[in-house]
Amino acid sequence: MPTAKTSPAGSGKEPRGAVSLTHPERVYWPDAGITKQDLADYYAIAWPRIAPFIIDRPLALLRCPEGIGGPRFFQKNTWKGMNAHILTLNDPMENADAHLIGIHDFDGLMGLVQSAALEIHPWGASPDDWEKPDELIIDLDPGDGVGWHAIITAAREVRERLGLFGLAAFVKTSGGKGLHVVVPLKPGADWDMAKRFSQMLAREMASDSPERYVATISKAKRHGKILLDYLRNQRGATSVAPYSTRARAGAPISMPVAWAELDSLTGSAQFTVSDILGRPASFRTDPWKDFHAARRPITTAMLSTDHD
């Protein structure tokens, strides 16, 4: 029963885990040949970067015990027999029996790996204040027929519009088809205000460029257009974490990137576990190093329609 004691080469030091992986040779991504041990090794490299986004906050997990080709289920609550390093969080608004999932350290992350969590989806708030989100997400989800350059253009427009409100914007690949624009918030606004603000921004973009964007989920209206999905910004909703793997072919990662890098990217699934394991030194540059220092609040004045 090998122990997941791996070391992030990108940082020069590796966390020494106490979690034993059973069946470390189990293949989770058959097309890429990525095993459970490979996933543990990747997260050891990524740990200093991913930790602030996943520790001490509610998590939902996409678990695939037999790998991406087998059964999968989206887990939002704790389960019987889960790894001892995975925490139980109690949502004050929910039934006392409906415990949420959390982790506090690297061993917790290795517990998720042992549990075949191939995707990690955190809340946009922490138990420090369940009712006040500390980030905002606009998910740019392209319909059929949308080119990659159009998605990049949309992300830059979101950033520009956020800048008019004095809000910083950071970008990452979704690891699927699109891009996520993420806003670090100083907690203050409640969930309703965060949702109203993001809805306003999405609807204004869709109104100004109806040939390019939609702000409604209806598939019938989406061909050739980008959905500006603002619904991640409501209580209990989740979005895939920065640096999380995706349960998709190739073992892609939802990878933070610098805005200046966008034009050099070829697609949302460009970054993979194999890439990072092969070139861990590429993690030495952090494109989101200013994320936490850039936190600003959403205010009631921002919800005014007169903000030109």
Coordinates of C-alpha atoms in Angstrom, one line a residue:
M1 CA 0.0 0.0 0.0
P2 CA 2.2 2.8 -1.2
T3 CA 2.0 6.2 0.5
A4 CA 1.5 9.4 -1.5
K5 CA 4.7 11.1 -0.5
T6 CA 5.4 13.3 -3.5
S7 CA 7.3 16.5 -4.0
P8 CA 6.4 19.6 -6.1
A9 CA 9.4 20.1 -8.2
G10 CA 8.1 23.5 -9.2
S11 CA 8.6 24.8 -5.7
G12 CA 11.7 22.8 -4.8
K13 CA 10.0 21.2 -1.8
E14 CA 7.3 18.6 -1.7
P15 CA 4.6 18.1 0.8
R16 CA 5.1 14.9 2.7
G17 CA 1.7 13.2 2.7
A18 CA 0.4 10.8 5.3
V19 CA -2.3 9.3 3.1
S20 CA -1.8 5.9 1.7
L21 CA -3.1 5.4 -1.8
T22 CA -4.6 2.0 -2.5
H23 CA -4.2 0.8 -6.1
P24 CA -1.9 3.7 -7.1
E25 CA -1.6 2.1 -10.5
R26 CA -5.3 2.4 -11.3
V27 CA -5.7 4.3 -14.6
Y28 CA -8.0 7.3 -14.4
W29 CA -7.4 8.7 -17.8
P30 CA -6.8 5.8 -20.2
D31 CA -6.2 7.8 -23.3
A32 CA -3.4 9.8 -21.5
G33 CA -2.2 6.9 -19.3
I34 CA -2.7 8.9 -16.2
T35 CA -2.9 6.9 -13.0
K36 CA -4.0 7.6 -9.4
Q37 CA -0.4 8.1 -8.5
D38 CA 0.1 10.5 -11.4
L39 CA -2.8 12.5 -10.1
A40 CA -1.2 12.6 -6.6
D41 CA 2.1 13.6 -8.1
Y42 CA 0.5 16.4 -10.1
Y43 CA -1.3 17.8 -7.0
A44 CA 1.9 17.7 -5.1
I45 CA 3.4 20.1 -7.7
A46 CA 0.2 22.2 -7.8
W47 CA -0.4 22.3 -4.0
P48 CA 1.1 25.7 -3.2
R49 CA -1.1 27.2 -6.0
I50 CA -4.3 25.3 -5.6
A51 CA -4.4 25.3 -1.7
P52 CA -5.8 28.9 -1.2
F53 CA -8.7 28.1 -3.5
I54 CA -9.8 24.7 -2.0
I55 CA -8.9 24.6 1.7
D56 CA -11.4 25.6 4.4
R57 CA -14.3 26.0 2.1
P58 CA -17.2 23.7 0.9
L59 CA -16.3 21.5 -2.0
A60 CA -18.3 19.5 -4.5
L61 CA -16.5 16.6 -6.2
L62 CA -16.8 14.8 -9.5
R63 CA -15.9 11.3 -8.5
C64 CA -15.0 8.6 -11.1
P65 CA -13.9 5.4 -9.2
E66 CA -13.2 3.5 -12.4
G67 CA -11.7 6.5 -14.3
I68 CA -13.3 8.8 -16.9
G69 CA -14.8 5.9 -18.9
G70 CA -16.8 4.5 -16.0
P71 CA -19.6 5.7 -13.7
R72 CA -19.3 9.2 -12.4
F73 CA -21.2 11.1 -9.8
F74 CA -21.2 14.7 -8.4
Q75 CA -20.8 14.5 -4.7
K76 CA -21.8 17.6 -2.6
N77 CA -22.1 15.9 0.8
T78 CA -19.9 13.7 3.0
W79 CA -20.3 9.9 2.7
K80 CA -19.8 6.9 4.9
G81 CA -16.3 5.5 4.9
M82 CA -14.6 8.7 3.4
N83 CA -11.0 9.3 4.1
A84 CA -10.2 10.5 7.6
H85 CA -8.4 13.6 6.3
I86 CA -11.5 14.9 4.5
L87 CA -13.5 17.3 6.8
T88 CA -17.1 17.6 7.5
L89 CA -18.6 21.1 7.2
N90 CA -22.0 22.1 8.6
D91 CA -23.9 24.6 6.5
P92 CA -26.0 26.7 9.0
M93 CA -28.8 27.0 6.4
E94 CA -29.1 23.2 5.8
N95 CA -30.4 20.2 7.6
A96 CA -27.9 19.1 10.3
D97 CA -27.6 15.7 8.6
A98 CA -26.5 17.2 5.2
H99 CA -22.8 17.6 5.9
L100 CA -20.7 19.4 3.3
I101 CA -17.2 18.3 2.2
G102 CA -14.0 20.2 3.1
I103 CA -10.2 19.8 3.4
H104 CA -7.7 21.7 5.5
D105 CA -4.3 20.5 4.3
F106 CA -2.4 18.5 1.7
D107 CA -3.4 15.2 3.3
G108 CA -7.0 16.2 2.7
L109 CA -6.3 16.7 -1.0
M110 CA -4.6 13.3 -1.1
G111 CA -7.8 12.0 0.6
L112 CA -9.7 13.4 -2.4
V113 CA -7.3 11.7 -4.8
Q114 CA -7.8 8.4 -3.0
S115 CA -11.6 8.9 -3.3
A116 CA -11.2 9.3 -7.1
A117 CA -12.2 12.9 -7.1
L118 CA -11.1 13.9 -10.6
E119 CA -12.7 17.4 -10.4
I120 CA -12.8 19.7 -7.4
H121 CA -15.5 22.4 -7.4
P122 CA -15.4 24.9 -4.5
W123 CA -18.0 27.3 -3.3
G124 CA -17.4 31.0 -3.8
A125 CA -17.5 31.6 -0.1
S126 CA -15.9 30.1 3.0
P127 CA -17.3 29.1 6.4
D128 CA -15.8 32.3 7.8
D129 CA -18.8 34.0 6.3
W130 CA -21.2 31.6 4.4
E131 CA -23.4 34.5 3.2
K132 CA -20.7 36.7 1.6
P133 CA -18.9 35.5 -1.5
D134 CA -15.2 36.2 -1.9
E135 CA -15.1 35.7 -5.6
L136 CA -17.3 36.2 -8.7
I137 CA -17.1 34.0 -11.8
I138 CA -18.3 34.6 -15.4
D139 CA -18.1 31.3 -17.3
L140 CA -17.8 31.8 -21.0
D141 CA -19.4 28.7 -22.4
P142 CA -19.3 28.5 -26.2
G143 CA -22.1 27.0 -28.3
D144 CA -21.4 25.0 -31.4
G145 CA -19.6 26.9 -34.1
V146 CA -17.9 29.4 -31.9
G147 CA -14.2 29.9 -32.6
W148 CA -11.5 30.1 -29.9
H149 CA -10.6 33.6 -30.8
A150 CA -14.2 34.7 -30.1
I151 CA -14.0 33.3 -26.6
I152 CA -10.8 35.2 -26.0
T153 CA -12.4 38.4 -27.2
A154 CA -15.4 37.8 -24.9
A155 CA -13.1 37.3 -21.9
R156 CA -11.3 40.6 -22.6
E157 CA -14.6 42.4 -22.9
V158 CA -15.7 41.0 -19.5
R159 CA -12.5 42.2 -18.0
E160 CA -12.9 45.7 -19.5
R161 CA -16.5 46.0 -18.2
L162 CA -15.4 44.8 -14.8
G163 CA -12.6 47.4 -14.8
L164 CA -15.2 50.2 -15.2
F165 CA -16.4 49.2 -11.7
G166 CA -12.8 49.1 -10.3
L167 CA -12.9 45.3 -10.1
A168 CA -9.8 43.2 -11.0
A169 CA -10.3 40.2 -13.3
F170 CA -8.2 37.1 -13.7
V171 CA -8.6 34.4 -16.4
K172 CA -8.2 30.7 -16.5
T173 CA -9.0 27.9 -19.0
S174 CA -12.0 25.8 -18.0
G175 CA -10.2 22.7 -19.1
G176 CA -13.2 22.0 -21.4
K177 CA -14.2 24.4 -24.2
G178 CA -14.3 27.9 -22.6
L179 CA -12.7 30.4 -20.3
H180 CA -13.5 31.5 -16.8
V181 CA -13.1 35.1 -15.7
V182 CA -12.7 35.3 -12.0
V183 CA -13.0 38.4 -9.8
P184 CA -11.4 38.4 -6.3
L185 CA -13.9 40.0 -3.9
K186 CA -13.6 41.6 -0.6
P187 CA -16.5 39.9 1.2
G188 CA -19.2 42.4 1.9
A189 CA -22.0 41.9 -0.6
D190 CA -24.4 39.0 0.0
W191 CA -25.2 36.3 -2.5
D192 CA -28.2 38.1 -3.9
M193 CA -26.1 41.2 -4.7
A194 CA -23.3 39.2 -6.2
K195 CA -25.8 37.4 -8.5
R196 CA -27.6 40.6 -9.5
F197 CA -24.3 42.3 -10.3
S198 CA -23.0 39.4 -12.5
Q199 CA -26.5 39.0 -14.1
M200 CA -26.5 42.7 -15.0
L201 CA -23.0 42.5 -16.6
A202 CA -24.0 39.4 -18.6
R203 CA -27.3 40.8 -19.8
E204 CA -25.7 44.1 -20.8
M205 CA -23.1 42.3 -22.9
A206 CA -25.8 40.1 -24.5
S207 CA -28.0 43.1 -25.2
D208 CA -25.1 45.1 -26.7
S209 CA -23.9 42.2 -28.9
P210 CA -26.9 39.8 -29.3
E211 CA -25.2 38.2 -32.4
R212 CA -22.3 37.0 -30.2
Y213 CA -23.6 36.5 -26.6
V214 CA -26.5 35.1 -24.7
A215 CA -27.2 35.3 -21.0
T216 CA -29.8 32.5 -20.9
I217 CA -29.2 28.8 -20.6
S218 CA -31.5 27.7 -23.4
K219 CA -29.6 25.5 -25.9
A220 CA -31.9 26.5 -28.7
K221 CA -30.6 30.1 -28.6
R222 CA -26.9 29.2 -28.3
H223 CA -25.6 28.0 -31.7
G224 CA -22.8 30.3 -32.8
K225 CA -23.0 32.3 -29.5
I226 CA -21.2 32.3 -26.2
L227 CA -23.2 31.8 -23.0
L228 CA -22.2 34.3 -20.3
D229 CA -23.0 32.0 -17.4
Y230 CA -23.4 34.1 -14.2
L231 CA -25.3 31.4 -12.3
R232 CA -22.2 30.2 -10.5
N233 CA -22.7 33.3 -8.3
Q234 CA -25.4 32.1 -6.0
R235 CA -25.4 30.3 -2.7
G236 CA -24.5 26.7 -3.0
A237 CA -23.3 26.9 -6.6
T238 CA -19.8 25.7 -7.4
S239 CA -17.3 26.1 -10.2
V240 CA -14.2 24.1 -11.0
A241 CA -11.2 25.2 -9.0
P242 CA -8.1 26.8 -10.5
Y243 CA -5.6 24.0 -11.1
S244 CA -8.2 21.3 -10.7
T245 CA -8.0 18.4 -13.2
R246 CA -11.1 17.7 -15.4
A247 CA -12.7 14.3 -16.0
R248 CA -12.2 14.7 -19.8
A249 CA -10.1 13.0 -22.4
G250 CA -6.4 14.0 -22.2
A251 CA -6.5 14.8 -18.4
P252 CA -6.8 18.6 -18.9
I253 CA -6.4 21.2 -16.1
S254 CA -8.4 24.3 -15.4
M255 CA -5.3 26.5 -15.7
P256 CA -4.8 30.1 -14.6
V257 CA -3.1 32.1 -17.3
A258 CA -1.9 35.7 -17.7
W259 CA -4.0 37.9 -19.9
A260 CA -1.1 38.5 -22.2
E261 CA -0.9 34.7 -22.7
L262 CA -4.3 34.3 -24.2
D263 CA -3.3 34.9 -27.8
S264 CA -0.7 32.1 -27.6
L265 CA -3.2 29.5 -26.4
T266 CA -4.8 27.0 -28.8
G267 CA -7.7 25.9 -26.7
S268 CA -9.2 25.5 -23.3
A269 CA -7.9 21.9 -22.8
Q270 CA -4.3 22.8 -23.8
F271 CA -2.8 22.3 -20.3
T272 CA -2.7 18.7 -19.1
V273 CA -1.4 16.6 -16.2
S274 CA 1.2 15.1 -18.5
D275 CA 2.5 18.5 -19.4
I276 CA 3.0 19.5 -15.8
L277 CA 4.5 16.2 -14.8
G278 CA 7.0 16.5 -17.7
R279 CA 7.8 20.2 -17.0
P280 CA 7.1 21.0 -13.3
A281 CA 9.4 24.0 -13.5
S282 CA 6.7 25.7 -15.6
F283 CA 4.9 26.3 -12.3
R284 CA 7.5 28.7 -11.0
T285 CA 5.7 31.7 -12.6
D286 CA 2.3 32.4 -11.0
P287 CA 0.0 34.4 -13.3
W288 CA -2.4 34.9 -10.4
K289 CA 0.1 36.0 -7.8
D290 CA -1.8 39.3 -7.2
F291 CA -5.2 37.6 -7.0
H292 CA -5.7 37.9 -3.2
A293 CA -4.3 41.4 -3.0
A294 CA -6.7 42.6 -5.7
R295 CA -9.9 42.0 -3.7
R296 CA -12.4 44.8 -3.9
P297 CA -16.1 44.9 -2.7
I298 CA -19.2 44.9 -4.8
T299 CA -21.3 47.9 -3.7
T300 CA -24.9 48.9 -4.1
A301 CA -23.8 51.8 -6.4
M302 CA -22.5 49.2 -8.9
L303 CA -26.0 47.9 -9.4
S304 CA -27.2 51.2 -10.8
T305 CA -27.9 51.2 -14.5
D306 CA -26.1 54.5 -14.8
H307 CA -22.4 53.5 -14.6
D308 CA -20.9 54.7 -17.9

